[in-house]
């Protein structure tokens, strides 16, 4: 028994004729996803080939899992995985604690101009590319004439090779990543 007030479902072709402007508006987003997310996946085949950039991607010898077997057999592989997990974990924790703490402290500032100025200053590094920041940090952290090591020398300390010492480097990477993103994350929080 049908209800007299219920509307009958429209067919697909009728709905498509009515909704075509919406599908047309969706087309650019679909194209961007296809071009930048799915098309590069063709490059994943390189991992299974004896790849040489001189020839095209599809003109390579297929070797299967040999590249992965080689990487897994390297004696430094466990250390690489451990370093990756440690750095990722420290970044995860640091990128939660620092911005939330800063956001809470910034929320307590009552003077609007000071609050907005401070918020803008800590937000600016978010817009600097990692390539430019790498150059800046190489100069700042240089063991010979970097400003950080000059301050350490001023207080009669020994210079630290921040980007070359295996014990210091992971913390340098984490600190620079937190510094770059904590302004944006504080605004989000």
PDB file of N, CA, C and O in Angstrom, residues 6 44-45 48 52 65 106 115 136 141 165 176-177 180:
ATOM      1  N   UNK A   6       3.696  10.551  -0.638  1.00  0.00           N
ATOM      2  CA  UNK A   6       5.115  10.246  -0.895  1.00  0.00           C
ATOM      3  C   UNK A   6       5.470  10.556  -2.343  1.00  0.00           C
ATOM      4  O   UNK A   6       4.694  10.272  -3.253  1.00  0.00           O
ATOM      5  N   UNK A  44      55.209   4.456  -8.741  1.00  0.00           N
ATOM      6  CA  UNK A  44      55.484   3.418  -7.754  1.00  0.00           C
ATOM      7  C   UNK A  44      56.092   2.172  -8.396  1.00  0.00           C
ATOM      8  O   UNK A  44      56.766   1.398  -7.727  1.00  0.00           O
ATOM      9  N   UNK A  45      55.866   2.007  -9.688  1.00  0.00           N
ATOM     10  CA  UNK A  45      56.441   0.852 -10.364  1.00  0.00           C
ATOM     11  C   UNK A  45      57.961   0.905 -10.390  1.00  0.00           C
ATOM     12  O   UNK A  45      58.613  -0.122 -10.548  1.00  0.00           O
ATOM     13  N   UNK A  48      59.976  -1.481  -8.267  1.00  0.00           N
ATOM     14  CA  UNK A  48      60.057  -2.885  -8.673  1.00  0.00           C
ATOM     15  C   UNK A  48      60.856  -3.062  -9.964  1.00  0.00           C
ATOM     16  O   UNK A  48      60.791  -4.106 -10.586  1.00  0.00           O
ATOM     17  N   UNK A  52      66.619   3.333 -14.363  1.00  0.00           N
ATOM     18  CA  UNK A  52      67.628   4.284 -14.815  1.00  0.00           C
ATOM     19  C   UNK A  52      66.883   5.474 -15.396  1.00  0.00           C
ATOM     20  O   UNK A  52      66.008   5.304 -16.251  1.00  0.00           O
ATOM     21  N   UNK A  65      60.937  -7.873  -6.177  1.00  0.00           N
ATOM     22  CA  UNK A  65      61.232  -7.465  -4.802  1.00  0.00           C
ATOM     23  C   UNK A  65      62.728  -7.267  -4.526  1.00  0.00           C
ATOM     24  O   UNK A  65      63.109  -7.031  -3.378  1.00  0.00           O
ATOM     25  N   UNK A 106      48.740  32.244  25.265  1.00  0.00           N
ATOM     26  CA  UNK A 106      48.304  33.368  24.429  1.00  0.00           C
ATOM     27  C   UNK A 106      46.864  33.759  24.747  1.00  0.00           C
ATOM     28  O   UNK A 106      46.500  34.937  24.670  1.00  0.00           O
ATOM     29  N   UNK A 115      48.816  40.668  21.743  1.00  0.00           N
ATOM     30  CA  UNK A 115      48.389  39.302  21.458  1.00  0.00           C
ATOM     31  C   UNK A 115      48.421  39.035  19.954  1.00  0.00           C
ATOM     32  O   UNK A 115      48.953  38.023  19.501  1.00  0.00           O
ATOM     33  N   UNK A 136      68.789  28.883   6.193  1.00  0.00           N
ATOM     34  CA  UNK A 136      68.840  29.747   7.376  1.00  0.00           C
ATOM     35  C   UNK A 136      69.417  28.991   8.567  1.00  0.00           C
ATOM     36  O   UNK A 136      70.307  29.477   9.270  1.00  0.00           O
ATOM     37  N   UNK A 141      73.200  27.547  12.764  1.00  0.00           N
ATOM     38  CA  UNK A 141      73.755  26.444  13.558  1.00  0.00           C
ATOM     39  C   UNK A 141      75.156  26.017  13.121  1.00  0.00           C
ATOM     40  O   UNK A 141      75.654  24.992  13.589  1.00  0.00           O
ATOM     41  N   UNK A 165      76.359  15.934  14.229  1.00  0.00           N
ATOM     42  CA  UNK A 165      76.517  15.024  15.359  1.00  0.00           C
ATOM     43  C   UNK A 165      75.287  14.125  15.444  1.00  0.00           C
ATOM     44  O   UNK A 165      74.156  14.607  15.566  1.00  0.00           O
ATOM     45  N   UNK A 176      63.417  22.201  14.918  1.00  0.00           N
ATOM     46  CA  UNK A 176      63.114  23.068  13.772  1.00  0.00           C
ATOM     47  C   UNK A 176      61.703  22.815  13.253  1.00  0.00           C
ATOM     48  O   UNK A 176      61.009  23.762  12.873  1.00  0.00           O
ATOM     49  N   UNK A 177      61.269  21.570  13.247  1.00  0.00           N
ATOM     50  CA  UNK A 177      59.909  21.269  12.785  1.00  0.00           C
ATOM     51  C   UNK A 177      58.868  21.859  13.732  1.00  0.00           C
ATOM     52  O   UNK A 177      57.859  22.419  13.290  1.00  0.00           O
ATOM     53  N   UNK A 180      58.780  25.660  13.251  1.00  0.00           N
ATOM     54  CA  UNK A 180      58.129  26.072  12.003  1.00  0.00           C
ATOM     55  C   UNK A 180      56.600  25.990  12.104  1.00  0.00           C
ATOM     56  O   UNK A 180      55.896  26.833  11.565  1.00  0.00           O
TER      57      UNK A 180
END
